[in-house]
C-alpha cells in the first residue's frame, strides 16, 4: 500500500480486498502527518498488515534519520492489544538494524518479524550464507529482495533458496528478469509475493518488476499455484510484450487444469534451461531471438526442426527436452485460409527476413509448392536459408528489391522490424521501404503487435490484401498446447480466450 494517506490506502484495499491476503503498509510512502496515525491501520484494514518503513537506500522513500524511523516503528507497535488482529501482524526490520527493545515488544504481542535484505543494484554472490546469517531466531521470516540483472541472478536466488530449505523465507528477484519469481512463489519456496494496485494512478510500484494485483490473481491464478501445479512458459529476450500467458492461462482456467504459464525473460539460454530444471518446467515456448540458438540444448527433436533449423516449442519428456516447431503449420494454415487455397503451387513469393520465423515460413512454402525469393539485411543469412531449397536470395538493398518484381504474388514480412517491445526506436521500421507495392500483392506480416506495422500500412494503402501475424499466433499456440499437454486443443473455448499482455 503506497498511497500518500491512510484513508486512500483503505479505499484501495477495499477495492482489491478479494485479491488480498495480507497488506503491507509502506509508511515511507505516506505524507509525514499521516505517518503519525498508523497505529489503528491494522484494525481498519481488517486483514493482517505488515508494518514497513523502507529507507531510500533500500528503494523506499524514507529519508529521515534512523532515530526517527525507529520511533515511527515503535509508534506502530505501541499500545498493543490482546486481540492480535488490532496489532500489526508483521514488522519488517532490515538485517542491519539492531533494536532489541523493538523486537521484544513485537514478539510479546505476536507481531512476527520479517528480517529483510534489499539490494536494488544487483544480486549478491553469497546468498545462501546471507540467508542463514540473517535469521536471528526460529520465528523470524527472512526476506531477500535483490535486483536481477540477468537470468543467472535469478538462478542464484533460486538455488540459494533451495540450499536453505526449511526456513520460512520470502525470495524476490526484482526487475524484469525476475518477474516469474513473483508468480512462482511456491516453486521458489517463498512465503509471500508482493504485488501492487498499479492501475491506481496514485500508487507506485513498491519495487521494480512488481505485478498488478488483479493480474497476479486472475491471469496467473496465484492463489491456486502449488508445488503440484504444472509450470509452462515463454522465453525470449527482451520479452517485453507477449500474448502467450493470456492465451494459455485462460485455456488452463477454462478447462480446470492445475497449470500455469509464465514469462521467462532470458539473456542466456544456458541459464534458462538450468532454471527450467530447478522449477520443474514442463514446456517452454521459444520466441525472438532464440528459435535457432535453442537447438543445441535439445535432447532430441522432430524431423521438421532438423530440416527447418528453428524450434519454437520445448516439451519435457522422460528422455529430456524434445524440440518441435509449431510456427510452420501455424503459418501455412493461416495464410492458406486467408488466400482460400490449399497449397502455394504457381505462387511466386518474397520472404523478407531470414531469422527463426523465416526458416519455418520458407520450409512450408517449399513443402506446399511455392517459388521463393529470400531477402535479408544480413545477406549471407538469406543465402544460407534459400540455398538448400534452391530458392533465390538477396539483400534488402536496391538489387534485392529489384528481384522482387518476379516474386510478388505474395510478400511475407518475417523480421522483427516494427514489433512492439523489441526496440522503441524501430517501431516505424519498414524493412522493405524501397519496394513500391502495385496493389495486387497478397501481403502478410508475421508481427501482430502492433496490428498494423509501417510495412503493412503501406501495403494496405496501395490496395493490397493484408494479414498480420495474430491468426498465425493463435494457430501455432493451439498446436503448442497439444504438444505440451498431449491433448487436442479444446476448440469450444477459443471464443473465450483473451490475448492480453503480461
Ligand atoms: P530472429 O530469429 O531474431 O530474426 C530476426 C530477423 O529480423 C532477422 O532476419 C533480422 O535480420 C531481421 N531484422 C531485425 N531487425 C531488423 C530491421 N530493423 N530491419 C531489417 N531486418 C531486421 O526473430 P524471429 O524469431 O525470426 O521473429 C521475427 C518476427 O516474427 C518477430 O516479430 C516475431 O514476433 C514474429 N513471429 C510471429 C509469429 C506469429 O505467430 N505471428 C511467430 C514467429 C515469429 P538480420 O539477420 O540482418 O539480423
Coordinates of C-alpha atoms and ligand atoms in Angstrom, one line a residue:
X1 CA 0.0 0.0 0.0
X2 CA 1.9 3.0 -1.3
X3 CA -0.7 5.8 -1.3
X4 CA 0.0 9.1 0.5
X5 CA -2.8 8.8 3.0
X6 CA -4.1 6.1 5.2
X7 CA -7.7 6.8 4.0
X8 CA -6.7 6.3 0.4
X9 CA -4.9 3.1 1.2
X10 CA -8.0 1.8 2.9
X11 CA -10.1 2.8 -0.1
X12 CA -7.7 0.9 -2.4
X13 CA -7.6 -2.1 0.0
X14 CA -11.5 -2.2 -0.1
X15 CA -11.4 -2.2 -3.9
X16 CA -8.9 -5.1 -4.1
X17 CA -9.9 -6.9 -0.9
X18 CA -11.0 -10.0 -2.6
X19 CA -7.5 -10.5 -4.1
X20 CA -5.6 -9.6 -0.9
X21 CA -4.4 -11.9 1.9
X22 CA -2.0 -9.5 3.7
X23 CA -1.5 -5.8 3.3
X24 CA 2.0 -4.2 3.5
X25 CA 1.6 -0.6 4.7
X26 CA 4.6 1.3 3.3
X27 CA 4.7 4.0 5.9
X28 CA 7.6 5.7 4.0
X29 CA 5.1 6.5 1.1
X30 CA 2.7 8.3 3.5
X31 CA 2.6 12.1 3.9
X32 CA 4.6 13.0 7.1
X33 CA 1.5 13.9 9.1
X34 CA -0.2 10.6 8.2
X35 CA 2.8 8.6 9.4
X36 CA 1.8 9.6 13.0
X37 CA -1.6 7.9 12.6
X38 CA -0.6 4.4 11.6
X39 CA -1.4 2.6 14.8
X40 CA -5.0 2.0 14.0
X41 CA -4.4 0.8 10.4
X42 CA -4.5 -2.9 11.1
X43 CA -7.9 -2.7 12.8
X44 CA -9.2 -0.6 10.0
X45 CA -7.8 -2.9 7.4
X46 CA -9.3 -6.0 8.9
X47 CA -6.6 -8.3 7.5
X48 CA -3.1 -9.0 8.6
X49 CA -0.8 -6.0 7.9
X50 CA 3.0 -5.7 7.6
X51 CA 4.5 -2.5 9.0
X52 CA 7.3 -1.4 6.7
X53 CA 9.2 1.9 6.7
X54 CA 11.6 1.4 3.8
X55 CA 14.8 3.6 3.6
X56 CA 15.8 5.3 0.4
X57 CA 19.0 3.1 0.2
X58 CA 16.7 0.1 0.0
X59 CA 14.5 1.5 -2.7
X60 CA 12.0 3.2 -0.3
X61 CA 11.1 6.9 0.3
X62 CA 12.2 7.3 3.9
X63 CA 15.0 9.9 4.0
X64 CA 15.0 10.8 7.7
X65 CA 17.4 9.5 10.3
X66 CA 17.3 6.1 11.8
X67 CA 16.1 7.5 15.2
X68 CA 13.0 8.9 13.5
X69 CA 12.4 5.7 11.7
X70 CA 12.7 3.6 14.8
X71 CA 10.3 6.0 16.7
X72 CA 7.8 5.5 14.0
X73 CA 8.1 1.7 14.2
X74 CA 7.6 2.0 17.9
X75 CA 4.5 4.2 17.4
X76 CA 3.1 1.5 15.1
X77 CA 3.6 -1.2 17.8
X78 CA 2.6 1.0 20.8
X79 CA -0.4 0.2 23.0
X80 CA -0.5 -3.4 21.7
X81 CA -3.8 -5.1 22.3
X82 CA -4.5 -8.6 23.5
X83 CA -6.7 -9.0 20.4
X84 CA -3.8 -9.5 17.9
X85 CA -6.0 -8.6 14.9
X86 CA -5.7 -5.0 16.1
X87 CA -1.9 -5.1 16.1
X88 CA 0.4 -5.2 13.1
X89 CA 0.8 -8.8 12.2
X90 CA 4.4 -8.4 10.9
X91 CA 7.2 -5.9 11.3
X92 CA 9.7 -5.6 8.6
X93 CA 13.2 -4.9 10.1
X94 CA 16.3 -4.7 7.9
X95 CA 19.0 -7.1 8.7
X96 CA 21.4 -4.3 9.7
X97 CA 19.0 -2.7 12.1
X98 CA 19.6 -3.7 15.7
X99 CA 16.9 -2.5 18.1
X100 CA 16.3 -5.4 20.5
X101 CA 13.6 -3.4 22.5
X102 CA 11.6 -3.1 19.4
X103 CA 11.9 -6.7 18.5
X104 CA 10.9 -7.8 22.0
X105 CA 7.9 -5.5 22.0
X106 CA 6.9 -7.0 18.7
X107 CA 7.3 -10.6 19.8
X108 CA 5.4 -10.0 23.1
X109 CA 2.3 -9.2 21.3
X110 CA 2.5 -11.7 18.5
X111 CA 3.9 -9.4 15.7
X112 CA 6.2 -11.5 13.6
X113 CA 9.5 -10.1 12.4
X114 CA 10.4 -10.1 8.7
X115 CA 14.1 -9.7 8.7
X116 CA 14.8 -8.1 5.3
X117 CA 17.7 -7.6 3.0
X118 CA 17.4 -5.5 -0.2
X119 CA 19.9 -4.9 -2.9
X120 CA 18.4 -2.6 -5.5
X121 CA 21.5 -2.8 -7.7
X122 CA 22.2 -6.5 -8.1
X123 CA 22.3 -10.0 -6.7
X124 CA 24.9 -10.8 -4.1
X125 CA 27.2 -13.8 -4.7
X126 CA 26.9 -15.2 -1.2
X127 CA 23.2 -15.5 -0.9
X128 CA 23.0 -18.9 1.0
X129 CA 25.4 -17.6 3.6
X130 CA 23.4 -14.3 3.8
X131 CA 20.1 -16.2 4.3
X132 CA 21.5 -18.4 7.1
X133 CA 23.1 -15.5 8.9
X134 CA 20.1 -13.1 8.7
X135 CA 17.7 -15.1 10.8
X136 CA 18.3 -14.4 14.5
X137 CA 15.6 -16.6 15.9
X138 CA 13.4 -19.5 14.7
X139 CA 10.2 -17.5 14.5
X140 CA 11.7 -14.8 12.1
X141 CA 10.9 -14.8 8.4
X142 CA 13.9 -14.0 6.2
X143 CA 13.1 -11.7 3.2
X144 CA 15.7 -11.3 0.4
X145 CA 14.8 -8.9 -2.4
X146 CA 17.6 -8.5 -4.8
X147 CA 17.8 -7.0 -8.3
X148 CA 18.2 -9.5 -11.1
X149 CA 20.3 -8.0 -13.9
X150 CA 20.5 -11.3 -15.7
X151 CA 18.9 -14.8 -15.8
X152 CA 21.9 -16.0 -13.9
X153 CA 21.0 -13.7 -11.0
X154 CA 17.5 -15.3 -10.8
X155 CA 19.2 -18.8 -10.8
X156 CA 21.5 -17.7 -7.9
X157 CA 18.5 -16.7 -5.8
X158 CA 16.5 -19.8 -6.7
X159 CA 19.5 -22.1 -5.8
X160 CA 20.2 -20.2 -2.6
X161 CA 16.5 -20.7 -1.6
X162 CA 16.9 -24.5 -2.2
X163 CA 20.0 -24.6 -0.1
X164 CA 18.2 -23.1 2.8
X165 CA 15.1 -25.3 2.7
X166 CA 13.2 -25.4 5.9
X167 CA 13.5 -21.7 6.7
X168 CA 10.4 -19.5 6.4
X169 CA 11.5 -17.0 3.8
X170 CA 10.5 -14.6 1.1
X171 CA 12.7 -14.5 -2.0
X172 CA 12.2 -12.0 -4.7
X173 CA 14.3 -11.3 -7.9
X174 CA 13.4 -7.7 -8.6
X175 CA 13.2 -6.3 -12.1
X176 CA 12.1 -7.7 -15.5
X177 CA 14.4 -10.8 -15.4
X178 CA 12.8 -11.9 -12.1
X179 CA 9.2 -11.5 -12.9
X180 CA 8.4 -15.2 -12.5
X181 CA 9.9 -15.2 -9.0
X182 CA 6.8 -13.2 -8.1
X183 CA 4.4 -15.7 -9.6
X184 CA 6.0 -19.0 -8.7
X185 CA 6.4 -18.3 -5.0
X186 CA 5.7 -21.9 -4.2
X187 CA 8.4 -23.1 -6.5
X188 CA 10.8 -20.6 -5.1
X189 CA 9.8 -21.8 -1.6
X190 CA 8.8 -18.2 -0.8
X191 CA 6.1 -17.4 1.8
X192 CA 4.6 -14.3 0.2
X193 CA 4.6 -12.5 -3.1
X194 CA 4.2 -8.7 -3.1
X195 CA 2.1 -7.1 -5.7
X196 CA 0.6 -3.6 -6.2
X197 CA -2.6 -1.9 -7.1
X198 CA -0.7 -0.5 -10.0
X199 CA -3.7 0.6 -12.1
X200 CA -4.5 3.2 -9.4
X201 CA -2.8 6.4 -10.6
X202 CA -1.7 7.4 -7.1
X203 CA 0.1 4.2 -6.2
X204 CA 3.7 3.4 -7.0
X205 CA 5.2 0.0 -7.8
X206 CA 6.8 -0.7 -4.4
X207 CA 9.7 -2.3 -6.2
X208 CA 10.9 -2.8 -9.8
X209 CA 9.1 -5.7 -11.6
X210 CA 6.1 -5.8 -9.3
X211 CA 2.9 -7.3 -10.9
X212 CA -0.5 -5.7 -10.8
X213 CA -2.6 -7.4 -8.1
X214 CA -5.5 -8.4 -10.4
X215 CA -3.1 -9.8 -13.0
X216 CA -1.4 -11.9 -10.3
X217 CA -4.8 -13.1 -9.0
X218 CA -6.7 -13.5 -12.3
X219 CA -4.2 -14.1 -15.1
X220 CA -1.8 -16.3 -13.2
X221 CA -4.3 -17.6 -10.6
X222 CA -1.6 -17.1 -8.0
X223 CA -3.6 -18.5 -5.1
X224 CA -4.1 -21.8 -6.9
X225 CA -0.4 -22.4 -7.6
X226 CA 1.1 -25.2 -5.5
X227 CA 4.1 -27.4 -5.9
X228 CA 1.8 -29.8 -7.8
X229 CA 1.0 -27.1 -10.4
X230 CA 2.4 -27.8 -13.8
X231 CA 4.6 -24.9 -15.0
X232 CA 4.9 -23.8 -18.6
X233 CA 6.2 -20.5 -20.0
X234 CA 7.6 -18.5 -22.8
X235 CA 11.2 -17.4 -23.2
X236 CA 12.8 -14.8 -25.3
X237 CA 14.7 -11.5 -25.0
X238 CA 13.8 -8.8 -24.2
X239 CA 10.3 -10.4 -24.0
X240 CA 8.7 -7.1 -23.1
X241 CA 5.3 -7.9 -24.7
X242 CA 3.8 -11.4 -25.2
X243 CA 0.3 -12.6 -25.5
X244 CA 1.0 -16.2 -24.8
X245 CA 0.5 -16.1 -21.0
X246 CA -3.1 -14.8 -21.6
X247 CA -3.8 -17.5 -24.1
X248 CA -2.5 -20.5 -22.1
X249 CA -3.6 -19.3 -18.7
X250 CA -7.2 -18.7 -19.9
X251 CA -7.3 -22.1 -21.5
X252 CA -6.0 -23.8 -18.4
X253 CA -8.5 -21.9 -16.3
X254 CA -11.5 -22.8 -18.5
X255 CA -10.6 -26.4 -18.6
X256 CA -9.8 -26.6 -14.9
X257 CA -6.2 -27.6 -15.3
X258 CA -3.8 -27.2 -12.4
X259 CA -1.2 -25.4 -14.6
X260 CA 0.3 -22.0 -15.1
X261 CA 2.1 -20.3 -17.9
X262 CA 4.6 -17.5 -17.1
X263 CA 7.0 -15.2 -18.9
X264 CA 10.7 -16.3 -18.7
X265 CA 12.7 -13.3 -20.0
X266 CA 16.2 -14.7 -20.5
X267 CA 19.6 -13.2 -21.6
X268 CA 21.1 -16.7 -21.5
X269 CA 19.6 -19.9 -22.8
X270 CA 22.0 -22.0 -20.7
X271 CA 20.8 -20.4 -17.5
X272 CA 17.2 -20.5 -18.6
X273 CA 17.5 -24.3 -19.1
X274 CA 19.0 -24.6 -15.6
X275 CA 16.2 -22.6 -14.2
X276 CA 13.6 -24.7 -16.0
X277 CA 15.1 -27.8 -14.5
X278 CA 15.1 -26.3 -11.0
X279 CA 11.4 -25.2 -11.3
X280 CA 10.3 -28.5 -13.0
X281 CA 9.1 -26.6 -16.0
X282 CA 7.3 -29.0 -18.4
X283 CA 7.0 -26.9 -21.6
X284 CA 8.5 -23.7 -23.0
X285 CA 7.5 -21.6 -26.0
X286 CA 10.6 -20.1 -27.6
X287 CA 10.5 -16.7 -29.2
X288 CA 12.8 -13.9 -30.6
X289 CA 15.8 -14.3 -30.7
X290 CA 16.3 -17.9 -29.6
X291 CA 14.5 -20.1 -32.1
X292 CA 17.8 -21.2 -33.7
X293 CA 20.0 -20.8 -30.6
X294 CA 17.9 -23.2 -28.6
X295 CA 18.7 -26.2 -30.9
X296 CA 22.0 -27.3 -29.3
X297 CA 20.1 -27.6 -25.9
X298 CA 17.6 -30.1 -27.2
X299 CA 17.9 -33.8 -26.2
X300 CA 16.0 -34.8 -29.3
X301 CA 14.0 -33.1 -32.0
X302 CA 11.2 -33.6 -34.5
X303 CA 12.3 -34.2 -38.1
X304 CA 10.9 -30.8 -39.0
X305 CA 13.1 -29.0 -36.5
X306 CA 16.1 -30.8 -38.1
X307 CA 15.2 -29.5 -41.6
X308 CA 13.9 -26.1 -40.6
X309 CA 16.7 -25.3 -38.3
X310 CA 14.4 -23.5 -35.9
X311 CA 12.5 -24.6 -32.8
X312 CA 9.7 -22.8 -31.0
X313 CA 8.4 -25.5 -28.6
X314 CA 10.3 -27.4 -25.9
X315 CA 8.5 -30.2 -24.1
X316 CA 10.0 -32.1 -21.2
X317 CA 9.8 -35.8 -21.8
X318 CA 11.3 -38.7 -19.8
X319 CA 14.1 -38.6 -22.4
X320 CA 14.8 -34.9 -21.8
X321 CA 13.8 -31.8 -23.9
X322 CA 12.0 -32.5 -27.1
X323 CA 12.2 -29.7 -29.6
X324 CA 9.3 -29.2 -32.1
X325 CA 8.1 -26.4 -34.4
X326 CA 4.5 -25.2 -34.5
X327 CA 5.3 -22.0 -36.3
X328 CA 5.5 -23.8 -39.6
X329 CA 2.0 -25.3 -39.6
X330 CA 0.6 -22.2 -37.8
X331 CA 1.9 -20.0 -40.6
X332 CA 0.7 -22.1 -43.6
X333 CA -2.8 -22.8 -42.0
X334 CA -3.2 -19.0 -41.5
X335 CA -2.0 -17.9 -44.9
X336 CA -3.8 -20.6 -46.9
X337 CA -7.1 -19.8 -45.1
X338 CA -6.6 -16.1 -45.9
X339 CA -6.0 -16.9 -49.5
X340 CA -8.6 -19.5 -49.7
X341 CA -6.1 -22.0 -51.1
X342 CA -4.9 -25.5 -50.3
X343 CA -1.3 -25.0 -51.4
X344 CA 1.1 -22.5 -52.8
X345 CA 1.6 -24.0 -56.2
X346 CA 2.4 -21.5 -59.0
X347 CA 2.8 -18.8 -56.4
X348 CA 5.9 -16.6 -56.6
X349 CA 6.7 -15.4 -53.1
X350 CA 9.1 -12.9 -51.5
X351 CA 10.1 -13.6 -47.9
X352 CA 11.7 -10.7 -46.1
X353 CA 14.0 -11.8 -43.2
X354 CA 16.0 -14.9 -42.6
X355 CA 15.7 -15.5 -38.8
X356 CA 14.0 -18.3 -36.9
X357 CA 10.5 -17.4 -38.1
X358 CA 11.6 -17.1 -41.7
X359 CA 13.0 -20.6 -41.6
X360 CA 9.6 -22.0 -40.7
X361 CA 7.9 -19.9 -43.4
X362 CA 10.4 -20.9 -46.2
X363 CA 10.1 -24.6 -45.2
X364 CA 6.3 -24.5 -45.5
X365 CA 6.4 -22.5 -48.8
X366 CA 8.7 -25.1 -50.2
X367 CA 6.6 -28.0 -48.9
X368 CA 3.5 -26.5 -50.4
X369 CA 4.9 -25.8 -53.9
X370 CA 5.8 -22.0 -54.0
X371 CA 8.8 -20.4 -55.8
X372 CA 10.5 -18.2 -53.3
X373 CA 12.9 -15.2 -53.1
X374 CA 14.5 -14.6 -49.6
X375 CA 15.7 -11.1 -48.8
X376 CA 17.6 -10.3 -45.6
X377 CA 19.5 -7.4 -44.1
X378 CA 22.4 -9.7 -43.5
X379 CA 22.8 -11.2 -47.0
X380 CA 24.7 -14.4 -46.1
X381 CA 21.8 -15.5 -43.9
X382 CA 19.4 -15.1 -46.8
X383 CA 21.7 -17.3 -48.9
X384 CA 22.1 -19.9 -46.1
X385 CA 18.3 -20.1 -45.8
X386 CA 17.5 -20.1 -49.5
X387 CA 20.2 -22.3 -51.0
X388 CA 19.2 -25.8 -49.6
X389 CA 15.8 -25.2 -51.3
X390 CA 17.3 -23.9 -54.5
X391 CA 15.4 -20.6 -53.9
X392 CA 16.6 -17.1 -54.9
X393 CA 18.1 -14.8 -52.4
X394 CA 19.4 -11.3 -51.9
X395 CA 19.9 -8.4 -49.6
X396 CA 17.4 -5.7 -48.5
X397 CA 19.1 -3.3 -50.9
X398 CA 18.4 -2.0 -54.4
X399 CA 19.4 -5.2 -56.2
X400 CA 17.4 -7.4 -53.8
X401 CA 14.3 -5.2 -54.1
X402 CA 14.6 -5.3 -58.0
X403 CA 14.4 -9.1 -57.8
X404 CA 11.0 -8.8 -56.1
X405 CA 9.5 -7.9 -59.4
X406 CA 9.4 -11.6 -60.3
X407 CA 8.3 -12.8 -56.8
X408 CA 5.3 -10.7 -55.8
X409 CA 2.2 -12.8 -55.8
X410 CA 2.7 -13.0 -52.1
X411 CA 5.0 -10.9 -49.9
X412 CA 5.7 -12.1 -46.4
X413 CA 7.5 -9.9 -43.8
X414 CA 9.1 -12.1 -41.1
X415 CA 11.6 -9.7 -39.5
X416 CA 11.1 -8.2 -36.0
X417 CA 11.3 -4.7 -37.5
X418 CA 8.3 -2.7 -36.3
X419 CA 7.5 -5.1 -33.5
X420 CA 6.4 -3.6 -30.2
X421 CA 8.7 -4.2 -27.2
X422 CA 11.8 -5.0 -29.3
X423 CA 13.2 -1.5 -29.6
X424 CA 11.0 1.6 -29.3
X425 CA 13.2 3.3 -31.9
X426 CA 12.3 0.9 -34.6
X427 CA 8.5 0.9 -34.4
X428 CA 8.3 2.8 -37.6
X429 CA 10.8 0.5 -39.3
X430 CA 9.7 -0.7 -42.7
X431 CA 12.3 -3.3 -43.8
X432 CA 11.3 -3.0 -47.5
X433 CA 10.8 0.7 -47.7
X434 CA 12.3 0.8 -51.2
X435 CA 9.7 -1.6 -52.6
X436 CA 6.6 0.0 -54.2
X437 CA 3.5 -2.1 -53.9
X438 CA 1.4 -2.3 -57.1
X439 CA -1.7 -3.2 -55.1
X440 CA -2.1 -6.7 -56.5
X441 CA 0.2 -8.4 -53.9
X442 CA -1.2 -10.5 -51.1
X443 CA 0.8 -9.3 -48.1
X444 CA 1.4 -10.9 -44.7
X445 CA 3.4 -9.6 -41.7
X446 CA 4.2 -12.1 -39.0
X447 CA 4.3 -9.2 -36.5
X448 CA 1.0 -9.0 -34.6
X449 CA 1.8 -6.2 -32.2
X450 CA 1.1 -3.5 -33.4
X451 CA -1.8 -4.8 -35.6
X452 CA -0.6 -2.6 -38.4
X453 CA 3.1 -2.3 -38.9
X454 CA 4.5 0.5 -41.1
X455 CA 5.1 -2.1 -43.7
X456 CA 1.5 -3.5 -43.6
X457 CA 0.0 0.0 -43.6
X458 CA 1.9 0.9 -46.7
X459 CA 0.7 -2.3 -48.4
X460 CA -2.8 -1.7 -47.4
X461 CA -2.7 2.0 -48.6
X462 CA -1.6 0.7 -52.0
X463 CA -4.7 -1.5 -52.2
X464 CA -3.1 -4.9 -51.2
X465 CA -5.0 -7.5 -49.2
X466 CA -3.1 -7.6 -45.9
X467 CA -2.9 -10.1 -43.0
X468 CA -1.0 -9.7 -39.7
X469 CA 0.5 -12.4 -37.6
X470 CA -2.3 -12.7 -35.0
X471 CA -4.2 -15.6 -36.6
X472 CA -0.9 -17.4 -37.1
X473 CA -0.1 -16.9 -33.4
X474 CA -3.3 -18.5 -32.3
X475 CA -2.9 -21.4 -34.7
X476 CA 0.7 -22.1 -33.6
X477 CA -0.3 -21.8 -29.9
X478 CA -3.1 -24.4 -30.4
X479 CA -0.5 -26.9 -31.8
X480 CA 1.8 -25.9 -28.9
X481 CA -1.0 -26.7 -26.4
X482 CA -1.3 -30.2 -27.9
X483 CA 2.5 -30.7 -27.8
X484 CA 2.6 -29.6 -24.1
X485 CA -0.4 -31.5 -22.8
X486 CA -0.8 -34.4 -25.2
X487 CA -4.4 -33.4 -25.7
X488 CA -6.4 -31.9 -28.5
X489 CA -7.0 -28.2 -28.2
X490 CA -10.4 -27.5 -26.7
X491 CA -11.8 -25.6 -29.7
X492 CA -15.0 -24.7 -27.9
X493 CA -13.0 -22.4 -25.6
X494 CA -11.4 -20.4 -28.4
X495 CA -14.0 -17.6 -28.5
X496 CA -13.4 -17.1 -24.8
X497 CA -9.7 -17.0 -24.9
X498 CA -8.2 -13.5 -24.5
X499 CA -5.0 -12.2 -25.8
X500 CA -3.9 -9.5 -23.3
X501 CA -0.3 -8.8 -22.5
X502 CA 1.7 -9.8 -19.4
Ligands
LIG1 P1 15.0 -13.7 -35.1 O1 15.4 -15.1 -35.3 O2 15.7 -12.8 -34.1 O3 15.2 -13.0 -36.6 C1 15.1 -11.6 -36.7 C2 15.1 -11.3 -38.2 O4 14.7 -9.9 -38.3 C3 16.4 -11.4 -38.9 O5 16.2 -11.8 -40.2 C4 16.9 -10.0 -38.8 O6 17.9 -9.6 -39.8 C5 15.7 -9.2 -39.1 N1 15.7 -7.8 -38.6 C6 15.6 -7.4 -37.3 N2 15.5 -6.1 -37.2 C7 15.5 -5.6 -38.5 C8 15.5 -4.3 -39.1 N3 15.4 -3.2 -38.3 N4 15.5 -4.3 -40.4 C9 15.6 -5.4 -41.2 N5 15.7 -6.6 -40.7 C10 15.6 -6.7 -39.4 O7 13.4 -13.4 -34.9 P2 12.3 -14.4 -35.3 O8 12.1 -15.5 -34.3 O9 12.5 -14.8 -36.7 O10 11.0 -13.5 -35.2 C11 10.8 -12.4 -36.2 C12 9.4 -11.8 -36.0 O11 8.4 -12.7 -36.3 C13 9.1 -11.3 -34.6 O12 8.5 -10.0 -34.7 C14 8.1 -12.3 -34.1 O13 7.2 -11.8 -33.1 C15 7.4 -12.7 -35.3 N6 6.8 -14.0 -35.2 C16 5.5 -14.1 -35.2 C17 4.9 -15.3 -35.1 C18 3.4 -15.4 -35.1 O14 2.8 -16.4 -34.6 N7 2.7 -14.4 -35.6 C19 5.6 -16.5 -35.0 C20 7.0 -16.4 -35.0 C21 7.6 -15.1 -35.1 P3 19.4 -9.9 -39.6 O15 19.7 -11.4 -39.9 O16 20.1 -9.0 -40.6 O17 19.8 -9.6 -38.2

